[in-house]
Amino acid sequence: MRVTNYQLKLSGATWIDVNPNFGKDSLPDRLPNQLAITNCSLYNLLNCAPGQRARTFQPTYGSLWLAFIHEPILDNTAAKMESMMIDSIERWVPQIILDHASTRIQADTQIPGYRVRIAFSTPFVNDPQQVKFEVSV
C-alpha cells in the first residue's frame, strides 16, 4: 500500500479527528489515511449526543440516536433514526457525499437492534465507500 504525504505529517491535512479505536496494540506507525479519518468522524458523530462537546466546541454537534434507546425495534423507528443520521452526517461531515439510495438503517430483532449501512463518496478516494455496523439496544 502506498503511503500518502498526509499520512506522514499533519501539514497540509484537510481533516483531522480523534481516533476512537486508539490503543496500545492499534497504534499505527503513520497517520491514518483519509478513509480511516472519515470513518472516525462518522463514529465520533454518531456516538455523541448534542451538547456533549460542551460550550467550548459545537454545542449542537452529535446525533439524536440516544433518543431512540427505549423505542421499539421497528422499521418506523429505523426510518426516524436514518433520517436523523443523514441530517447529522450532511451537517457535520462535509468531506463526504452520501449515497441516499444505499444508506440504510434496518431494524433487526435478532440482534436486537439495527443494521446500519452508510454509503458515500469522497474526493479523496475514487471508488464509492461504505461503512457497515450493528447498533445493539
Coordinates of N, CA, C and O in Angstrom, one line a residue:
M1 N 0.8 -1.2 0.0 CA 0.0 0.0 0.0 C 0.9 1.2 0.0 O 1.8 1.4 0.8
R2 N 0.6 2.2 -0.9 CA 1.3 3.4 -1.0 C 1.0 4.4 0.2 O -0.1 4.6 0.5
V3 N 2.0 4.9 0.8 CA 1.8 5.9 1.9 C 1.7 7.3 1.3 O 2.5 7.7 0.4
T4 N 0.7 8.0 1.7 CA 0.5 9.3 1.1 C 1.1 10.4 2.0 O 1.5 10.1 3.2
N5 N 1.3 11.6 1.5 CA 2.0 12.6 2.3 C 1.3 13.0 3.5 O 1.9 13.2 4.6
Y6 N 0.0 13.0 3.5 CA -0.7 13.4 4.8 C -0.7 12.3 5.8 O -1.1 12.5 6.9
Q7 N -0.2 11.1 5.5 CA -0.1 10.0 6.4 C 1.3 10.2 7.2 O 1.5 9.6 8.2
L8 N 2.2 11.0 6.6 CA 3.5 11.1 7.2 C 3.6 12.4 8.1 O 4.4 12.5 9.0
K9 N 2.8 13.4 7.8 CA 2.9 14.7 8.5 C 1.5 15.4 8.5 O 0.7 15.1 7.6
L10 N 1.3 16.2 9.5 CA 0.0 16.9 9.5 C -0.1 18.1 8.7 O -1.2 18.6 8.3
S11 N 1.0 18.7 8.2 CA 1.0 19.9 7.4 C 0.3 19.6 6.1 O 0.5 18.6 5.4
G12 N -0.7 20.4 5.7 CA -1.5 20.2 4.5 C -2.7 19.3 4.7 O -3.4 19.0 3.8
A13 N -2.9 18.8 5.9 CA -4.0 17.9 6.2 C -5.3 18.7 6.1 O -5.4 19.8 6.6
T14 N -6.3 18.1 5.5 CA -7.6 18.8 5.3 C -8.5 18.4 6.5 O -9.2 19.3 7.1
W15 N -8.5 17.2 6.9 CA -9.4 16.7 8.0 C -8.6 15.9 9.0 O -7.9 15.0 8.7
I16 N -8.8 16.3 10.3 CA -8.1 15.6 11.4 C -9.2 15.3 12.4 O -10.0 16.2 12.7
D17 N -9.2 14.1 13.0 CA -10.2 13.8 14.0 C -9.6 12.9 15.0 O -8.5 12.3 14.8
V18 N -10.2 12.7 16.2 CA -9.8 11.8 17.2 C -10.1 10.4 16.8 O -11.1 10.1 16.3
N19 N -9.1 9.5 17.0 CA -9.3 8.1 16.7 C -9.9 7.4 17.8 O -9.2 7.2 18.9
P20 N -11.2 7.0 17.8 CA -11.8 6.3 18.9 C -11.3 4.9 19.1 O -11.5 4.3 20.2
N21 N -10.6 4.3 18.2 CA -10.1 3.0 18.3 C -8.6 3.0 18.7 O -7.9 1.9 18.6
F22 N -8.1 4.1 19.2 CA -6.7 4.2 19.6 C -6.4 3.3 20.7 O -7.2 3.1 21.7
G23 N -5.3 2.6 20.7 CA -4.9 1.7 21.8 C -3.5 1.3 21.6 O -2.9 1.5 20.6
K24 N -3.0 0.6 22.6 CA -1.6 0.2 22.6 C -1.3 -0.7 21.4 O -0.3 -0.6 20.8
D25 N -2.2 -1.6 21.1 CA -1.9 -2.6 20.0 C -2.3 -2.0 18.6 O -2.0 -2.6 17.6
S26 N -3.1 -1.0 18.6 CA -3.6 -0.5 17.3 C -2.9 0.8 16.9 O -3.3 1.5 15.9
L27 N -1.9 1.3 17.6 CA -1.2 2.5 17.3 C -0.4 2.3 16.0 O 0.4 1.5 15.8
P28 N -0.8 3.1 15.0 CA -0.2 2.9 13.6 C 1.2 3.5 13.6 O 1.6 4.4 14.4
D29 N 2.0 3.1 12.7 CA 3.3 3.7 12.5 C 3.3 4.9 11.7 O 4.3 5.5 11.4
R30 N 2.1 5.3 11.2 CA 1.9 6.5 10.5 C 0.5 7.0 10.7 O -0.3 6.4 11.3
L31 N 0.3 8.2 10.3 CA -1.1 8.8 10.4 C -2.1 8.0 9.6 O -1.7 7.5 8.6
P32 N -3.3 7.9 10.0 CA -4.3 7.2 9.2 C -4.6 7.9 7.9 O -4.4 9.1 7.7
N33 N -5.1 7.1 6.9 CA -5.4 7.7 5.6 C -6.7 8.4 5.7 O -7.4 8.3 6.7
Q34 N -7.1 9.0 4.6 CA -8.4 9.8 4.6 C -9.6 9.0 4.9 O -10.5 9.4 5.6
L35 N -9.7 7.7 4.4 CA -10.8 6.9 4.7 C -10.9 6.6 6.1 O -12.0 6.6 6.7
A36 N -9.8 6.3 6.8 CA -9.8 6.0 8.2 C -10.3 7.2 9.0 O -11.0 7.1 10.0
I37 N -9.8 8.4 8.6 CA -10.2 9.6 9.3 C -11.7 9.8 9.1 O -12.4 10.2 10.0
T38 N -12.3 9.6 7.9 CA -13.7 9.7 7.6 C -14.5 8.7 8.5 O -15.5 9.1 9.1
N39 N -14.0 7.5 8.6 CA -14.7 6.5 9.4 C -14.7 7.0 10.9 O -15.7 6.8 11.6
C40 N -13.6 7.5 11.4 CA -13.6 8.0 12.8 C -14.5 9.2 13.0 O -15.1 9.3 14.0
S41 N -14.6 10.0 12.0 CA -15.5 11.2 12.0 C -16.9 10.7 12.2 O -17.7 11.2 13.0
L42 N -17.3 9.7 11.4 CA -18.7 9.1 11.5 C -18.9 8.5 12.8 O -19.9 8.7 13.5
Y43 N -17.9 7.7 13.3 CA -18.0 7.1 14.6 C -18.2 8.1 15.7 O -19.1 8.0 16.6
N44 N -17.4 9.1 15.7 CA -17.5 10.2 16.7 C -18.8 10.9 16.7 O -19.4 11.2 17.7
L45 N -19.3 11.2 15.5 CA -20.5 11.9 15.3 C -21.7 11.1 15.9 O -22.5 11.6 16.6
L46 N -21.8 9.8 15.5 CA -22.9 9.0 15.8 C -22.9 8.6 17.3 O -24.0 8.1 17.8
N47 N -21.8 8.7 17.9 CA -21.7 8.3 19.3 C -21.7 9.5 20.3 O -21.3 9.3 21.4
C48 N -22.0 10.6 19.8 CA -22.0 11.8 20.6 C -23.4 12.4 20.5 O -24.0 12.7 19.5
A49 N -24.0 12.6 21.7 CA -25.3 13.3 21.8 C -25.1 14.8 21.7 O -24.1 15.3 22.2
P50 N -26.0 15.6 21.1 CA -25.9 17.0 21.1 C -25.7 17.6 22.5 O -26.4 17.2 23.4
G51 N -24.7 18.5 22.6 CA -24.4 19.1 23.9 C -23.3 18.4 24.7 O -22.7 19.0 25.6
Q52 N -22.8 17.2 24.3 CA -21.7 16.5 25.0 C -20.4 17.2 24.8 O -19.5 17.0 25.6
R53 N -20.2 18.0 23.7 CA -19.0 18.6 23.5 C -18.9 19.9 24.2 O -17.9 20.7 24.1
A54 N -19.9 20.3 25.0 CA -19.9 21.4 25.9 C -19.8 22.7 25.1 O -19.9 22.8 23.9
R55 N -19.6 23.8 25.9 CA -19.6 25.2 25.3 C -18.4 25.4 24.5 O -18.4 26.3 23.6
T56 N -17.3 24.8 24.8 CA -16.0 25.1 24.1 C -16.0 24.6 22.7 O -15.2 25.1 21.9
F57 N -16.8 23.6 22.3 CA -16.8 23.1 21.0 C -18.2 23.4 20.4 O -18.7 24.5 20.7
Q58 N -18.7 22.6 19.5 CA -20.0 22.9 18.9 C -21.1 22.3 19.8 O -21.2 21.1 19.8
P59 N -21.9 23.1 20.4 CA -23.0 22.5 21.3 C -24.1 21.7 20.6 O -24.7 20.9 21.2
T60 N -24.2 21.9 19.3 CA -25.2 21.1 18.6 C -24.6 19.9 17.8 O -25.4 19.2 17.2
Y61 N -23.3 19.7 17.9 CA -22.7 18.6 17.3 C -23.2 17.3 17.9 O -23.3 17.1 19.1
G62 N -23.5 16.3 17.1 CA -23.9 15.0 17.5 C -25.1 14.5 16.8 O -25.5 15.0 15.8
S63 N -25.5 13.3 17.2 CA -26.7 12.7 16.6 C -27.7 12.4 17.8 O -27.4 12.3 18.9
L64 N -29.0 12.2 17.4 CA -30.0 12.0 18.3 C -30.4 10.5 18.5 O -31.5 10.2 18.9
W65 N -29.4 9.6 18.2 CA -29.7 8.2 18.3 C -30.1 7.8 19.7 O -30.9 6.9 19.9
L66 N -29.5 8.4 20.8 CA -29.9 8.1 22.1 C -31.3 8.3 22.4 O -31.9 7.7 23.3
A67 N -32.0 9.2 21.7 CA -33.4 9.4 21.9 C -34.3 8.2 21.6 O -35.4 8.1 22.0
F68 N -33.7 7.2 20.8 CA -34.4 6.0 20.4 C -34.1 4.8 21.2 O -34.6 3.7 20.9
I69 N -33.3 5.0 22.3 CA -32.9 3.8 23.1 C -34.0 3.0 23.7 O -33.9 1.8 23.8
H70 N -35.1 3.6 24.0 CA -36.3 2.9 24.6 C -37.4 2.7 23.7 O -38.5 2.3 24.1
E71 N -37.2 3.0 22.4 CA -38.3 2.9 21.4 C -38.3 1.4 21.0 O -37.3 0.7 21.0
P72 N -39.4 0.9 20.5 CA -39.5 -0.4 20.0 C -38.6 -0.6 18.7 O -38.5 0.3 18.0
I73 N -38.1 -1.8 18.6 CA -37.2 -2.1 17.4 C -38.1 -2.4 16.2 O -38.5 -3.5 16.0
L74 N -38.5 -1.3 15.5 CA -39.4 -1.4 14.4 C -38.8 -0.7 13.2 O -38.0 0.2 13.3
D75 N -39.4 -1.0 12.0 CA -39.0 -0.3 10.8 C -39.2 1.2 10.9 O -38.5 2.0 10.4
N76 N -40.3 1.6 11.5 CA -40.7 3.0 11.7 C -39.6 3.7 12.5 O -39.2 4.8 12.2
T77 N -39.1 3.1 13.6 CA -38.1 3.7 14.4 C -36.8 3.8 13.6 O -36.1 4.8 13.6
A78 N -36.5 2.7 12.8 CA -35.3 2.7 12.0 C -35.3 3.9 11.0 O -34.3 4.5 10.7
A79 N -36.5 4.1 10.4 CA -36.6 5.2 9.4 C -36.4 6.6 10.1 O -35.7 7.4 9.5
K80 N -36.9 6.8 11.3 CA -36.6 8.0 12.0 C -35.1 8.2 12.3 O -34.5 9.2 12.2
M81 N -34.5 7.1 12.8 CA -33.0 7.1 13.0 C -32.3 7.4 11.8 O -31.3 8.2 11.8
E82 N -32.7 6.8 10.7 CA -32.0 7.0 9.4 C -32.1 8.5 9.0 O -31.1 9.1 8.6
S83 N -33.2 9.1 9.1 CA -33.4 10.5 8.7 C -32.5 11.4 9.6 O -31.9 12.3 9.1
M84 N -32.5 11.1 10.9 CA -31.7 12.0 11.8 C -30.2 11.7 11.5 O -29.4 12.7 11.6
M85 N -29.8 10.5 11.2 CA -28.4 10.2 10.9 C -28.0 10.9 9.7 O -26.9 11.5 9.6
I86 N -28.8 10.9 8.6 CA -28.5 11.6 7.4 C -28.3 13.1 7.6 O -27.4 13.7 7.1
D87 N -29.2 13.7 8.4 CA -29.2 15.1 8.7 C -27.9 15.4 9.4 O -27.2 16.4 9.1
S88 N -27.5 14.6 10.4 CA -26.3 14.9 11.2 C -25.0 14.7 10.3 O -24.1 15.6 10.4
I89 N -25.0 13.7 9.5 CA -23.8 13.5 8.6 C -23.7 14.6 7.6 O -22.6 15.2 7.4
E90 N -24.8 15.0 7.0 CA -24.7 16.1 6.0 C -24.3 17.4 6.6 O -23.6 18.2 6.0
R91 N -24.6 17.6 7.9 CA -24.2 18.9 8.6 C -22.8 18.8 9.1 O -22.1 19.8 9.0
W92 N -22.4 17.7 9.6 CA -21.1 17.7 10.4 C -20.0 16.9 9.7 O -18.8 17.0 10.2
V93 N -20.2 16.2 8.6 CA -19.1 15.5 8.0 C -19.1 15.9 6.5 O -19.5 15.2 5.6
P94 N -18.7 17.2 6.2 CA -18.9 17.7 4.9 C -17.9 17.1 3.9 O -18.1 17.3 2.7
Q95 N -16.9 16.3 4.3 CA -16.0 15.8 3.4 C -16.5 14.5 2.6 O -15.8 14.0 1.7
I96 N -17.7 14.1 2.9 CA -18.3 13.0 2.2 C -19.7 13.4 1.5 O -20.3 14.4 2.0
I97 N -20.0 12.7 0.5 CA -21.3 12.9 -0.2 C -22.0 11.6 -0.1 O -21.6 10.6 -0.6
L98 N -23.1 11.7 0.7 CA -23.9 10.4 0.9 C -24.6 9.9 -0.3 O -25.1 10.7 -1.2
D99 N -24.7 8.6 -0.5 CA -25.5 8.0 -1.5 C -26.8 7.6 -0.8 O -26.9 6.6 -0.1
H100 N -27.8 8.5 -0.9 CA -29.0 8.3 -0.2 C -29.7 7.0 -0.5 O -30.4 6.4 0.4
A101 N -29.6 6.5 -1.7 CA -30.3 5.3 -2.1 C -29.7 4.1 -1.4 O -30.4 3.1 -1.2
S102 N -28.4 4.1 -1.1 CA -27.8 2.9 -0.5 C -27.5 3.1 1.0 O -27.1 2.1 1.6
T103 N -27.8 4.2 1.6 CA -27.6 4.4 3.0 C -28.9 4.0 3.7 O -30.0 4.5 3.4
R104 N -28.8 3.1 4.6 CA -30.0 2.5 5.3 C -29.7 2.1 6.7 O -28.6 1.8 7.1
I105 N -30.8 2.2 7.5 CA -30.8 1.6 8.8 C -32.0 0.6 8.8 O -33.1 1.0 8.4
Q106 N -31.8 -0.7 9.2 CA -32.8 -1.7 9.2 C -33.0 -2.2 10.6 O -31.9 -2.6 11.3
A107 N -34.2 -2.4 11.1 CA -34.5 -3.0 12.4 C -34.2 -4.5 12.3 O -34.5 -5.1 11.3
D108 N -33.6 -5.0 13.3 CA -33.3 -6.5 13.4 C -33.5 -7.0 14.8 O -32.7 -6.7 15.7
T109 N -34.6 -7.7 15.0 CA -34.9 -8.1 16.4 C -34.0 -9.3 16.8 O -33.9 -9.6 18.0
Q110 N -33.2 -9.9 15.9 CA -32.3 -10.9 16.2 C -31.1 -10.4 16.9 O -30.4 -11.1 17.7
I111 N -30.7 -9.1 16.7 CA -29.5 -8.5 17.3 C -29.7 -8.4 18.8 O -28.8 -8.8 19.6
P112 N -30.6 -7.8 19.5 CA -31.7 -6.9 19.0 C -31.1 -5.5 18.8 O -30.3 -5.1 19.6
G113 N -31.5 -4.9 17.7 CA -31.0 -3.6 17.4 C -31.2 -3.2 15.9 O -32.3 -3.6 15.3
Y114 N -30.2 -2.6 15.3 CA -30.3 -2.1 14.0 C -29.0 -2.4 13.2 O -27.9 -2.5 13.7
R115 N -29.2 -2.7 11.9 CA -28.1 -2.8 11.0 C -28.0 -1.5 10.2 O -29.0 -1.0 9.7
V116 N -26.8 -1.0 10.2 CA -26.6 0.4 9.6 C -25.6 0.2 8.4 O -24.6 -0.5 8.5
R117 N -25.9 0.8 7.3 CA -25.0 0.9 6.2 C -25.0 2.4 5.7 O -26.1 3.0 5.4
I118 N -23.8 3.0 5.7 CA -23.6 4.3 5.2 C -22.8 4.2 4.0 O -21.6 3.8 4.0
A119 N -23.4 4.6 2.8 CA -22.7 4.6 1.6 C -22.4 6.0 1.2 O -23.2 6.9 1.3
F120 N -21.2 6.2 0.7 CA -20.8 7.6 0.4 C -19.6 7.6 -0.6 O -19.0 6.6 -0.9
S121 N -19.4 8.8 -1.1 CA -18.2 9.0 -1.9 C -17.4 10.2 -1.3 O -18.0 11.0 -0.5
T122 N -16.2 10.3 -1.6 CA -15.3 11.4 -1.1 C -14.3 11.8 -2.2 O -13.9 10.9 -3.0
P123 N -13.9 13.0 -2.2 CA -13.0 13.4 -3.3 C -11.6 12.8 -3.1 O -10.8 12.9 -4.0
F124 N -11.4 12.2 -2.0 CA -10.0 11.7 -1.6 C -9.9 10.2 -2.1 O -8.8 9.7 -2.2
V125 N -11.0 9.5 -2.4 CA -10.9 8.1 -2.8 C -11.8 8.0 -4.0 O -12.9 8.4 -4.0
N126 N -11.3 7.4 -5.1 CA -12.0 7.3 -6.3 C -13.3 6.4 -6.3 O -14.3 6.7 -6.9
D127 N -13.2 5.3 -5.6 CA -14.3 4.3 -5.5 C -15.3 4.7 -4.5 O -15.0 5.3 -3.5
P128 N -16.6 4.3 -4.7 CA -17.6 4.5 -3.7 C -17.2 3.7 -2.4 O -16.7 2.6 -2.5
Q129 N -17.6 4.2 -1.3 CA -17.2 3.6 0.0 C -18.5 3.3 0.8 O -19.5 3.9 0.5
Q130 N -18.3 2.4 1.8 CA -19.5 2.2 2.7 C -18.9 1.7 4.0 O -17.9 1.1 4.1
V131 N -19.7 2.0 5.0 CA -19.4 1.6 6.4 C -20.6 0.8 6.8 O -21.8 1.3 6.7
K132 N -20.4 -0.4 7.4 CA -21.5 -1.2 7.9 C -21.2 -1.6 9.3 O -20.1 -1.9 9.7
F133 N -22.2 -1.5 10.2 CA -22.1 -1.9 11.5 C -23.5 -2.2 12.1 O -24.5 -1.9 11.5
E134 N -23.5 -2.7 13.3 CA -24.7 -3.0 14.1 C -24.8 -2.1 15.3 O -23.8 -1.9 15.9
V135 N -26.0 -1.7 15.7 CA -26.2 -1.0 16.9 C -27.1 -1.8 17.7 O -28.3 -2.1 17.4
S136 N -26.6 -2.3 18.8 CA -27.4 -3.1 19.8 C -28.1 -2.2 20.8 O -27.5 -1.2 21.2
V137 N -29.3 -2.5 21.1 CA -30.0 -1.8 22.1 C -30.5 -2.7 23.3 O -30.4 -3.8 23.2

